Short mmCIF file of C-alpha atoms in Angstrom, two decimals:
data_model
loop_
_atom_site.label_atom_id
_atom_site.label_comp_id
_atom_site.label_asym_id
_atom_site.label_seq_id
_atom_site.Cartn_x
_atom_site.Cartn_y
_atom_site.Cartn_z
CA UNK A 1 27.78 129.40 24.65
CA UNK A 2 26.88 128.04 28.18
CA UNK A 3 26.34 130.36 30.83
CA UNK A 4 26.92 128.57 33.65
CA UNK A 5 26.06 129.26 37.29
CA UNK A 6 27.89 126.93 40.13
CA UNK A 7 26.11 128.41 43.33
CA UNK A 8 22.14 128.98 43.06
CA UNK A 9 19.13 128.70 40.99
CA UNK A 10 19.08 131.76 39.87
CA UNK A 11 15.95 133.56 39.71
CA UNK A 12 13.78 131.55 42.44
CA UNK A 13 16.62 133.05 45.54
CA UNK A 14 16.80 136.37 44.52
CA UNK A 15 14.78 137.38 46.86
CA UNK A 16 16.27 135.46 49.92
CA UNK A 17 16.18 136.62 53.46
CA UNK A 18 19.50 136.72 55.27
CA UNK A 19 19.81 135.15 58.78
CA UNK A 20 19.98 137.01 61.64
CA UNK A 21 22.70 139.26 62.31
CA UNK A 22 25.14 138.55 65.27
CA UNK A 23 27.57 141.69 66.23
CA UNK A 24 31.02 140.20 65.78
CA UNK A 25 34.46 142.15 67.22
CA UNK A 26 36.03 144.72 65.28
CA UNK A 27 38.07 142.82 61.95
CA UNK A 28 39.97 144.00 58.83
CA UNK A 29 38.16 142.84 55.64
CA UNK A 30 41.65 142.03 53.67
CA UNK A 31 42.55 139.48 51.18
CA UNK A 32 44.13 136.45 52.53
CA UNK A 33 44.73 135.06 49.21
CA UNK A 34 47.85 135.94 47.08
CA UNK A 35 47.76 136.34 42.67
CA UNK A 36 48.70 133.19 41.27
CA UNK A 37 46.90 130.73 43.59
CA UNK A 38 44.52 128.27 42.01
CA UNK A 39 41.15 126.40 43.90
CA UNK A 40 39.55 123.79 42.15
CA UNK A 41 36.07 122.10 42.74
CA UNK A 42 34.42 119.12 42.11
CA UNK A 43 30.08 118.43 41.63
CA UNK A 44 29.74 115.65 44.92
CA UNK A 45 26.11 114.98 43.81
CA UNK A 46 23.43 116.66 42.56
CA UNK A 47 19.35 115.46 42.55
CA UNK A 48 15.50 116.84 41.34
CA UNK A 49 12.50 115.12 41.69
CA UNK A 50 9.49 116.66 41.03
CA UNK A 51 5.76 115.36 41.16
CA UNK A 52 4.94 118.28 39.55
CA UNK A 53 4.78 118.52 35.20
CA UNK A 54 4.58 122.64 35.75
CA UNK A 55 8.17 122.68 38.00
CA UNK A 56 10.44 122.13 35.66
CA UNK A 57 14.50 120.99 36.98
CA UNK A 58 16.23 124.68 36.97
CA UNK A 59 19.01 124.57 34.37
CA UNK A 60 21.31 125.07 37.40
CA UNK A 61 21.26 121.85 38.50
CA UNK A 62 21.77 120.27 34.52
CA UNK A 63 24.79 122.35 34.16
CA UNK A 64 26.38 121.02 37.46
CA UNK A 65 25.05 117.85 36.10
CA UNK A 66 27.39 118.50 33.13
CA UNK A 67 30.60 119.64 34.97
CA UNK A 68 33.52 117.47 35.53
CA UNK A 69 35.06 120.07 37.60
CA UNK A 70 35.32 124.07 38.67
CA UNK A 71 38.47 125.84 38.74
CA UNK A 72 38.73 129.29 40.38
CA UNK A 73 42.55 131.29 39.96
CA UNK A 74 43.41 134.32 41.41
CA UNK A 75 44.72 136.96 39.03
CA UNK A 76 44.81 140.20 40.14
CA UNK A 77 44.73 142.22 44.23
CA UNK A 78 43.99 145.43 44.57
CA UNK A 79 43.48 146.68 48.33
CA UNK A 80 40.18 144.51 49.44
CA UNK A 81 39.30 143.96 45.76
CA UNK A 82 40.36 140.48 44.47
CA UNK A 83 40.07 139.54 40.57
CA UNK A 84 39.64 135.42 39.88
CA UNK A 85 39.43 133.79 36.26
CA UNK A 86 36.41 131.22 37.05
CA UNK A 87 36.72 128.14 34.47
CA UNK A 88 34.12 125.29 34.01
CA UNK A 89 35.27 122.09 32.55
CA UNK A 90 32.54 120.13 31.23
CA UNK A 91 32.37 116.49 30.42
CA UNK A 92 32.24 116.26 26.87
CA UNK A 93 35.82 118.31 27.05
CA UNK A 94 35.00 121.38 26.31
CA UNK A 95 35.08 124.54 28.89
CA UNK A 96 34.27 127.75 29.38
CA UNK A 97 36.02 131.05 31.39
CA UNK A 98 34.71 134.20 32.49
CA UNK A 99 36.17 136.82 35.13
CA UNK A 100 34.91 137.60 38.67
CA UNK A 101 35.88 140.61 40.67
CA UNK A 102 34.87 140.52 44.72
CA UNK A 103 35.23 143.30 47.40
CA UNK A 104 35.99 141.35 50.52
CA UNK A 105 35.12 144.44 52.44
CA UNK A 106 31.41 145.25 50.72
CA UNK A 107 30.71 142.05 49.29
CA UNK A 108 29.90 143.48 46.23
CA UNK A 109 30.89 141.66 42.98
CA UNK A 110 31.32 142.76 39.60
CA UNK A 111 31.60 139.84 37.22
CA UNK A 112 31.66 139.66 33.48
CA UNK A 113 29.31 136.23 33.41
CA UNK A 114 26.56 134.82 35.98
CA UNK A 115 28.34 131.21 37.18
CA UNK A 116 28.01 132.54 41.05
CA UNK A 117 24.55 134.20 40.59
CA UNK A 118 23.61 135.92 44.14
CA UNK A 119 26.72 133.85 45.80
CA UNK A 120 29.44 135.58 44.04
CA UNK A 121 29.78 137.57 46.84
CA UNK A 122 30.33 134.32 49.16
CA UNK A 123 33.32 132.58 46.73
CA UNK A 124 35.92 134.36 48.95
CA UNK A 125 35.96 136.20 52.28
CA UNK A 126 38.50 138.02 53.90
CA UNK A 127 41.24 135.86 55.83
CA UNK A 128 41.25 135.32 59.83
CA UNK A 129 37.18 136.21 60.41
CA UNK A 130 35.70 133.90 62.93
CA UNK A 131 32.62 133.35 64.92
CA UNK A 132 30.37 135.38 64.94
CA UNK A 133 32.03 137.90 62.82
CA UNK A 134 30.31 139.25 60.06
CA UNK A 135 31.63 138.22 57.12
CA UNK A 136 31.78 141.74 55.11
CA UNK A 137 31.83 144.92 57.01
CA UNK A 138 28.64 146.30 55.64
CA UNK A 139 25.29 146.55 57.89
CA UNK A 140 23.28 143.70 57.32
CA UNK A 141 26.46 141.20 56.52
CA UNK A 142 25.22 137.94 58.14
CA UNK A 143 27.38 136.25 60.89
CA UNK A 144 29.67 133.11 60.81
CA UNK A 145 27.73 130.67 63.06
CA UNK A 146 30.80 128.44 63.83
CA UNK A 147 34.42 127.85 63.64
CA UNK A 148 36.21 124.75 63.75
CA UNK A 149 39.29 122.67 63.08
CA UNK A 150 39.09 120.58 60.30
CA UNK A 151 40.85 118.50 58.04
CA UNK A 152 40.78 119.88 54.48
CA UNK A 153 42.76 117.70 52.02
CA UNK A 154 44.60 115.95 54.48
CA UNK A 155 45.77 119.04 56.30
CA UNK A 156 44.17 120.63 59.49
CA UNK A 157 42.86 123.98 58.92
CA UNK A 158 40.54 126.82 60.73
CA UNK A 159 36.92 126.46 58.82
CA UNK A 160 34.61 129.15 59.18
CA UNK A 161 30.84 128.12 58.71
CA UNK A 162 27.47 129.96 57.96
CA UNK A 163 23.99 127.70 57.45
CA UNK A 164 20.84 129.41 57.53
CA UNK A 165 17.02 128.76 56.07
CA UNK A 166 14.45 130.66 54.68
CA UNK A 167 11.76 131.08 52.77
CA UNK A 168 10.83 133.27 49.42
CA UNK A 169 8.29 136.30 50.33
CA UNK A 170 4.74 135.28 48.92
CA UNK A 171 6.06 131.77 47.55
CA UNK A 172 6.26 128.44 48.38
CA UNK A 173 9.85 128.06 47.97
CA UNK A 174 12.03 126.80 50.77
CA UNK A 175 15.89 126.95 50.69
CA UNK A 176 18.54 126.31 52.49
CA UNK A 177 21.92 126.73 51.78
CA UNK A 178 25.58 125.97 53.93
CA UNK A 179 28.71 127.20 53.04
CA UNK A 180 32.22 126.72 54.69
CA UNK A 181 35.35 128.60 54.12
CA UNK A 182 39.03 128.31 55.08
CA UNK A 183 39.55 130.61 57.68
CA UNK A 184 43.10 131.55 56.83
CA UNK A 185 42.71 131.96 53.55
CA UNK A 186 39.09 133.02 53.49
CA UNK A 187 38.34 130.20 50.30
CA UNK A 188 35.24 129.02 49.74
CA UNK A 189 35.92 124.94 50.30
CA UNK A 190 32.47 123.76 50.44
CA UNK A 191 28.86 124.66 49.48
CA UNK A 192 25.65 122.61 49.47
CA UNK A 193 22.04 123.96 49.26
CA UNK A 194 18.72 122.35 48.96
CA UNK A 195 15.45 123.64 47.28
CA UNK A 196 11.82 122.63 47.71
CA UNK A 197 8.94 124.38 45.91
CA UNK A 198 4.86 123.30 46.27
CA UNK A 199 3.03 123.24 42.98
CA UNK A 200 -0.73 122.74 42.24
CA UNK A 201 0.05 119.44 40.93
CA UNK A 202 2.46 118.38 43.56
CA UNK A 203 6.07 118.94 44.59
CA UNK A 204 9.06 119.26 43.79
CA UNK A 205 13.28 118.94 45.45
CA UNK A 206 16.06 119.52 44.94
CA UNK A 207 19.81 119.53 46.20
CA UNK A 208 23.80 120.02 44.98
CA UNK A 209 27.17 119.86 47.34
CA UNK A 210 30.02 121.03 45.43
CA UNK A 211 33.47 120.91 47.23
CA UNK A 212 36.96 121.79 46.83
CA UNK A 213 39.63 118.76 45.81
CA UNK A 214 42.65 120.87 44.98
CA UNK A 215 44.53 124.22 45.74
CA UNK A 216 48.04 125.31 46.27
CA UNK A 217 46.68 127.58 48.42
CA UNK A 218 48.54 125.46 52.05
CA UNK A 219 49.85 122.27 49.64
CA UNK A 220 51.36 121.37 46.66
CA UNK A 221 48.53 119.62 44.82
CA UNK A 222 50.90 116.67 43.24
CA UNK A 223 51.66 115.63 46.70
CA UNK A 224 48.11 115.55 48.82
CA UNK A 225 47.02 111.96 49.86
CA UNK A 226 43.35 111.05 48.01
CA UNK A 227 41.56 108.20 46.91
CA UNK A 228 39.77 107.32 43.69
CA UNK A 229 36.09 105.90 43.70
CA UNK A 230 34.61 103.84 40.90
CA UNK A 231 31.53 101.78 40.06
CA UNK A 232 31.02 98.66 38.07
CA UNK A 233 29.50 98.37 36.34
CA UNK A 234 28.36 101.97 35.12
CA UNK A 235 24.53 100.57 34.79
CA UNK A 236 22.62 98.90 37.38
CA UNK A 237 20.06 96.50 34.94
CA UNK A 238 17.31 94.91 37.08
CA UNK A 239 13.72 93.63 37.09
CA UNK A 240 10.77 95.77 39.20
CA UNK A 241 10.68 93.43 42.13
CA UNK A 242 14.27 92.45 42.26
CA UNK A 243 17.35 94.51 43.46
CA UNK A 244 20.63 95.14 40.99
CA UNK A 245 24.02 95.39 42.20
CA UNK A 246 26.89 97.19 41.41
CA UNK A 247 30.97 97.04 43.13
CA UNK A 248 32.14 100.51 44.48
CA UNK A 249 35.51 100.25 44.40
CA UNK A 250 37.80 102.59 46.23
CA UNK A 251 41.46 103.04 45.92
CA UNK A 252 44.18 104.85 47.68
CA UNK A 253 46.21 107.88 45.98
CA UNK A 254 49.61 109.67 47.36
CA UNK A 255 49.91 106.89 50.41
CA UNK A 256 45.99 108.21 51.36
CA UNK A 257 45.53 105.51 54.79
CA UNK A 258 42.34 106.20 56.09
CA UNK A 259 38.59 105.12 56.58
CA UNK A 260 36.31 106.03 54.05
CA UNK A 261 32.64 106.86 54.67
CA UNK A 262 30.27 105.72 52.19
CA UNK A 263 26.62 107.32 51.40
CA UNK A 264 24.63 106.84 48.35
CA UNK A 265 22.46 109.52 47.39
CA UNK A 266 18.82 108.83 45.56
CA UNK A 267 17.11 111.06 42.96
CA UNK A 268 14.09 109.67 43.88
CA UNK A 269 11.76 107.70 46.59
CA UNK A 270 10.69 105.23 43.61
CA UNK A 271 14.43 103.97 43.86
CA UNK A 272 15.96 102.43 47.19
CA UNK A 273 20.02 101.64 47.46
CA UNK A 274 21.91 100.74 49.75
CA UNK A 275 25.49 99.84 50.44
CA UNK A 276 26.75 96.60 52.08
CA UNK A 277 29.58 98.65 53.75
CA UNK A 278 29.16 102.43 54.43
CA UNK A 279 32.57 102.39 55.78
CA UNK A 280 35.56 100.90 54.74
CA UNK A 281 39.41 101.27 55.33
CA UNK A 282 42.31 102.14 52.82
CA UNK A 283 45.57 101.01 53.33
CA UNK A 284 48.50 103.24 51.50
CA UNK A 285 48.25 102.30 47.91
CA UNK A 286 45.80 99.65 48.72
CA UNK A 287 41.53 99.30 47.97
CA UNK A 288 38.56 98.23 48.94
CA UNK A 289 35.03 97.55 47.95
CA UNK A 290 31.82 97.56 49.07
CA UNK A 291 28.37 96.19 47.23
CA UNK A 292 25.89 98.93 45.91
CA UNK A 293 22.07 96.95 46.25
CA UNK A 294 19.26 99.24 44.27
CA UNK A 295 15.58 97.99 44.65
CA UNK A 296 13.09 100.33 42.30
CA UNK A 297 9.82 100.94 40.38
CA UNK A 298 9.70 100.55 36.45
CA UNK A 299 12.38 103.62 35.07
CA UNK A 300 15.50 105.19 34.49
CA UNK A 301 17.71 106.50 37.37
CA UNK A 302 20.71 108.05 38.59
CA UNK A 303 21.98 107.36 42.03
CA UNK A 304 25.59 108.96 43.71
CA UNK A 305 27.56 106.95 45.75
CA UNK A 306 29.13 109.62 48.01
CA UNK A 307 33.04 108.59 49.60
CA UNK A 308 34.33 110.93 52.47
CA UNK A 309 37.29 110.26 54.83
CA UNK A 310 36.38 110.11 58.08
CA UNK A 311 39.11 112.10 59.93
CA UNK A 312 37.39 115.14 58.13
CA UNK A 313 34.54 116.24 55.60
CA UNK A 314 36.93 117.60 52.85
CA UNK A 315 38.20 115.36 50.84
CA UNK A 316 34.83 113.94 49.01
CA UNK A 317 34.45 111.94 45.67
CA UNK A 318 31.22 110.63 43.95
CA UNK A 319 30.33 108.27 41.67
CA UNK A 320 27.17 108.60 39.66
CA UNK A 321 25.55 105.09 38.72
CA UNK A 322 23.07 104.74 36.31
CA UNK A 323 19.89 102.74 37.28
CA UNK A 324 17.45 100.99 34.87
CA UNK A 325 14.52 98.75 36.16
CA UNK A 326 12.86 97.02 33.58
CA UNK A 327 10.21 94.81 33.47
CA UNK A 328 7.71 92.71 31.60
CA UNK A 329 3.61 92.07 31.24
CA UNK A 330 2.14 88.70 30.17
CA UNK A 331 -1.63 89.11 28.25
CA UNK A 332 -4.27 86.40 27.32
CA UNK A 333 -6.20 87.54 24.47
CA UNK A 334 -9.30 86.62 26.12
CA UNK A 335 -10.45 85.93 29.81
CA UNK A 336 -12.45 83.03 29.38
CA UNK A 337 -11.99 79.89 26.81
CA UNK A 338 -15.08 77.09 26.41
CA UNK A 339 -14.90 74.08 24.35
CA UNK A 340 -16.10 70.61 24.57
CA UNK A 341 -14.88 67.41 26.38
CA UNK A 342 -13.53 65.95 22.85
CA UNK A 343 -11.85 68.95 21.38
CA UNK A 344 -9.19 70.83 22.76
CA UNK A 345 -9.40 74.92 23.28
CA UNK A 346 -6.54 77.42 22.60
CA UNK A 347 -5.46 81.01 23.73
CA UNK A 348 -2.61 83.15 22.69
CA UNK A 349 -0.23 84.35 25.91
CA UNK A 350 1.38 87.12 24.69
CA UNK A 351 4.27 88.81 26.83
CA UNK A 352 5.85 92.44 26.07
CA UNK A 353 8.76 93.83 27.54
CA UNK A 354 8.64 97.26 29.40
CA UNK A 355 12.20 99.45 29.23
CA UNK A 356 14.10 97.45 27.88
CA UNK A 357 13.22 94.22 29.28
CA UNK A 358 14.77 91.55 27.32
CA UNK A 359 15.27 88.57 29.75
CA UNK A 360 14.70 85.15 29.05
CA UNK A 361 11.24 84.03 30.56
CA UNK A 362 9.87 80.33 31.40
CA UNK A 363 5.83 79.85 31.35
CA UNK A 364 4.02 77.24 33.72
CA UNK A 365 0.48 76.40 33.87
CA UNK A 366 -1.49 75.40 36.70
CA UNK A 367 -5.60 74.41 36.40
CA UNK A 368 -7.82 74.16 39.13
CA UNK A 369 -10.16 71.85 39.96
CA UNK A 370 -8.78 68.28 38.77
CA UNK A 371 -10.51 67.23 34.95
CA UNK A 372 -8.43 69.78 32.91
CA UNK A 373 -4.96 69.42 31.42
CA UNK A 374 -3.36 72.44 29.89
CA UNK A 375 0.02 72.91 28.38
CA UNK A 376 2.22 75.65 27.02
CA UNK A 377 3.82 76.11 23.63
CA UNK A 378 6.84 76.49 24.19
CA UNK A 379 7.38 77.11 27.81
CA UNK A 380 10.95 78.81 27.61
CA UNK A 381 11.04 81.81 25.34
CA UNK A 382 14.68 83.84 24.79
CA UNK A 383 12.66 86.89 25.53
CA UNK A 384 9.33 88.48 25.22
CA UNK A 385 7.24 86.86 22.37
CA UNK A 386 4.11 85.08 22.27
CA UNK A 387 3.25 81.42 23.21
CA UNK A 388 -0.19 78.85 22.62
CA UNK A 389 -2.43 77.98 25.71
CA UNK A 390 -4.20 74.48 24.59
CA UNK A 391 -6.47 72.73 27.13
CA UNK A 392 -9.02 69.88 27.03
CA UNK A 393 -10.70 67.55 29.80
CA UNK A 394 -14.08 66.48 31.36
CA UNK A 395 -16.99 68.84 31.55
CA UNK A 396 -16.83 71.36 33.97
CA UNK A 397 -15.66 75.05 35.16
CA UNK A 398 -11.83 75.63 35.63
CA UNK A 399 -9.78 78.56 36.38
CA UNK A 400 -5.91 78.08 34.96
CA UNK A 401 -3.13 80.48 35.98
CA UNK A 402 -0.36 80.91 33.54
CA UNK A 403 3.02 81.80 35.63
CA UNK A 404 5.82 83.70 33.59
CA UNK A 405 9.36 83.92 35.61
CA UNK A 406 12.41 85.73 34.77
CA UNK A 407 15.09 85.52 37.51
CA UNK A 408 12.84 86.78 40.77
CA UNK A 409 10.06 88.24 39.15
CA UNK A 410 6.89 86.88 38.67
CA UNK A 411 3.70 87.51 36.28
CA UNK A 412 0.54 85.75 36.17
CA UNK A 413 -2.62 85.62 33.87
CA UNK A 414 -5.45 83.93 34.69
CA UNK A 415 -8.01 82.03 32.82
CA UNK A 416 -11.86 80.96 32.81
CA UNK A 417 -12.35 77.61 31.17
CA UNK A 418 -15.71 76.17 30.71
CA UNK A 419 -15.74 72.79 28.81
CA UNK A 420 -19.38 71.37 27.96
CA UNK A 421 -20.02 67.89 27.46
CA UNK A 422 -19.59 66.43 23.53
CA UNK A 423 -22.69 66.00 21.72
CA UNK A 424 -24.26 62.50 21.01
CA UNK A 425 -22.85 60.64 18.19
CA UNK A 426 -25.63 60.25 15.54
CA UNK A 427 -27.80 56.99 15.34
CA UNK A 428 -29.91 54.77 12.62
CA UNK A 429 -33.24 55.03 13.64
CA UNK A 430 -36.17 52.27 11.93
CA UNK A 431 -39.87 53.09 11.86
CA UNK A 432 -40.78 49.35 10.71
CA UNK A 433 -42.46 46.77 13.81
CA UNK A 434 -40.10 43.95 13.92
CA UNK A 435 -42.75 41.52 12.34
CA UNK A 436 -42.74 43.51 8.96
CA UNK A 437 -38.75 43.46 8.89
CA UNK A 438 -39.04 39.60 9.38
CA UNK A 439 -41.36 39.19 6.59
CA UNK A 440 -39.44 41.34 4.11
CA UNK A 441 -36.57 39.12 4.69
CA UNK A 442 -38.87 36.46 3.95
CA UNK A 443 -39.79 37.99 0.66
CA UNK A 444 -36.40 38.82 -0.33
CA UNK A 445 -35.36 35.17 0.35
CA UNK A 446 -38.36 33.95 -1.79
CA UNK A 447 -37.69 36.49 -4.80
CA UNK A 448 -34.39 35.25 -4.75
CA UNK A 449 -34.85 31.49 -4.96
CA UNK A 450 -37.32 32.04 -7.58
CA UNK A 451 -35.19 33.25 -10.00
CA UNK A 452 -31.95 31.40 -9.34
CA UNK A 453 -34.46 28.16 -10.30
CA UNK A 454 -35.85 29.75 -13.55
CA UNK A 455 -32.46 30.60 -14.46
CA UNK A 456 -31.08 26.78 -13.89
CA UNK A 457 -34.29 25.47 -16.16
CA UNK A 458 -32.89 27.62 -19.14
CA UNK A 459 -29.35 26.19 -18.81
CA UNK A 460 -31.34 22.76 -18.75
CA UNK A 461 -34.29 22.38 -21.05
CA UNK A 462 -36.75 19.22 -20.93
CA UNK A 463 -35.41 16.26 -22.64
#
């Protein structure tokens, strides 16, 4: 079974410093939650990249990867001690639940499973803290560092706030967390953190934001406003060189009439996207779109298009798209060719596709200086395969470039080609002066007369 953890890598933070403590006024650490209320989540984005082969991505951040959505219920309230049934839905269907049990007075948590390793304790706070209380009564409870008014799920609500940074004693690690909560309430709507770590052989990032789309908590779920986001297609296909575009569409749920901020996240700086629009407006039950442009090195990717309404921060939907950026190499099986002026030369251009490429591709040739003419054979191939280089002309030294296009991208091989002069045909060559020719012609003419008249006396003896 999966043991999933939504708020932390797990081992790396255990030893995490707490920011610095703020005295806050004198509060009552009790629930402001009541049994039977539901909270559900939703993965925003979530991104690794590391240069490193020894940092490996923390199984964290594939299980998020793998979650369609969170859903935290409350089950059971016993003075400051509340009991929640946390369920993870994955994407292939299946799901798993586990129990969680959180003082709101000590922070302490007893849980059955690990999905909230070292922020169990921060899934739910007492109701009606704000700035700069601390958020659990104990010394050492870190301080809210802001409260504000905010839209969450289309309704204005107190949000409490606590960001800090710090750094793993004797490691290289770097974290920094941010979590918001609803101040009435005291549930955990949002949480994002992000993790860098320095290797030997490099480095290594990453990041999640996880936030809450649903709770009956201050409305009846059926009847918020919200908006949808999609992508086609799913898979960006393009060529190294050239950019691939995608439509985000976005369409309005429950009469949801507002403007939509757009943001596209990228798991790496190999891959570059942007977004024709990054805001756009929703009409009730209307849509929009705006154009998703990704411009990469050779490999597979995963970018998140990111949509937030702009009248507040809480009502967020993502949209993974998958990137591929293919490409193709062309190859002469040699770098130099040499033949004669009366023969022609050949080479074999052979072109391979790389991920996937399987693009039609047209061949040109080009010679340099005037003398030689080269063609291709044949000079528009379906997809990667080979083609025949012949070339013939006047004695000299030529170089000959051999283009191959495919949409916008370009390849070129080049080629040396030396053509020597033909040899000389072969000749009869006569040792004899001119005088003895003339008198063996003479002979010959003599020999022959001589016997053409002997012969003639035989046909006519003496009478």
């Amino acid at each position: 079974m999966r043991r999933p953890r939504l708020l932390l890598i797990s081992a790396l933070l255990c030893l995490m410093a707490l920011p610095a403590i703020i005295p806050g006024h004198s509060v009552s650490y009790q629930p402001g939650v009541s049994v039977g209320q539901t909270i559900q989540y939703e993965p925003v984005y979530v991104t690794w990249t590391s240069s490193d082969p020894s940092i490996l991505e923390p199984e964290i951040y594939k299980n998020i990867n793998a979650t369609k959505f969170y859903s935290l219920d409350v089950t059971e309230i016993t003075g400051t001690n509340v009991t929640l049934l946390f369920t993870v839905f994955y994407d292939d269907g299946t799901s798993t639940s586990s129990g969680l049990s959180v003082d709101l007075d000590t922070g302490l948590v007893n849980d059955t499973r690990t999905p909230f390793t070292l922020y169990g304790e921060y899934v739910l706070l007492a109701g009606m803290l704000q700035k700069p209380d601390t958020i659990w009564s104990i010394t050492g409870s870190p301080s809210l560092n802001l409260t504000l008014t905010e839209s969450i799920l289309g309704v204005d609500r107190g949000v409490n706030f606590l960001n800090f940074t710090g750094v793993v004693p004797g490691s290289s690690v770097v974290y920094s967390p941010g979590f918001a909560w609803d101040q009435q309430s005291g549930a955990l709507v949002e949480i994002s953190d992000s993790i860098s770590v320095h290797g030997p052989g490099g480095i290594a990032q990453g990041s999640y934001h996880i936030a809450i789309t649903d709770t009956d908590i201050w409305s009846p779920p059926s009847s918020l406003p919200d908006f949808s986001i999609a992508t086609d297609p799913l898979t960006i296909n393009a060529h190294q060189g050239s950019s691939g575009n995608a439509t985000i569409m976005l369409t309005s749920i429950n009469g949801f009439a507002d403007m939509v901020s757009l943001t596209v996240v990228s798991p790496s700086t190999s891959l570059a996207c942007t977004l024709s629009a990054t805001t756009v407006n929703l009409n009730p039950m209307g849509s929009n779109t705006s154009t998703l442009s990704c411009f990469g090195t050779l490999g597979n990717y995963t970018a998140v298009v990111i949509g937030t309404n702009t009248s507040g921060v809480y009502i967020l939907h993502s949209s993974p798209v998958a990137i591929s950026i293919s490409d193709f190499t062309i190859h002469l099986d040699q770098g130099s060719m040499t033949l004669t002026s009366d023969r022609a030369g050949t080479a074999t251009i052979t072109l391979t596709g790389l991920n996937g490429f399987s693009d039609a591709i047209t061949l040109t040739v080009n010679s340099t200086p005037q003398g030689l003419v080269c063609t291709v054979n044949p000079t528009d191939l379906a997809k990667p395969n080979m083609a025949i280089l012949s070339c013939n002309g006047e004695p000299g030294t030529y170089t000959v470039a051999v283009t191959a296009t495919s949409g916008h991208t370009t390849h070129q091989a080049i080629e040396s080609v030396q053509v020597d002069s033909a040899p000389a045909s072969p000749q009869l060559t006569s040792y004899l002066t001119l005088p003895l020719v003339y008198a063996g012609i003479a002979i010959a003419i003599g020999t022959v007369s001589a016997v053409s008249f002997l012969l003639a006396r035989k046909r006519n003896p003496a009478q």
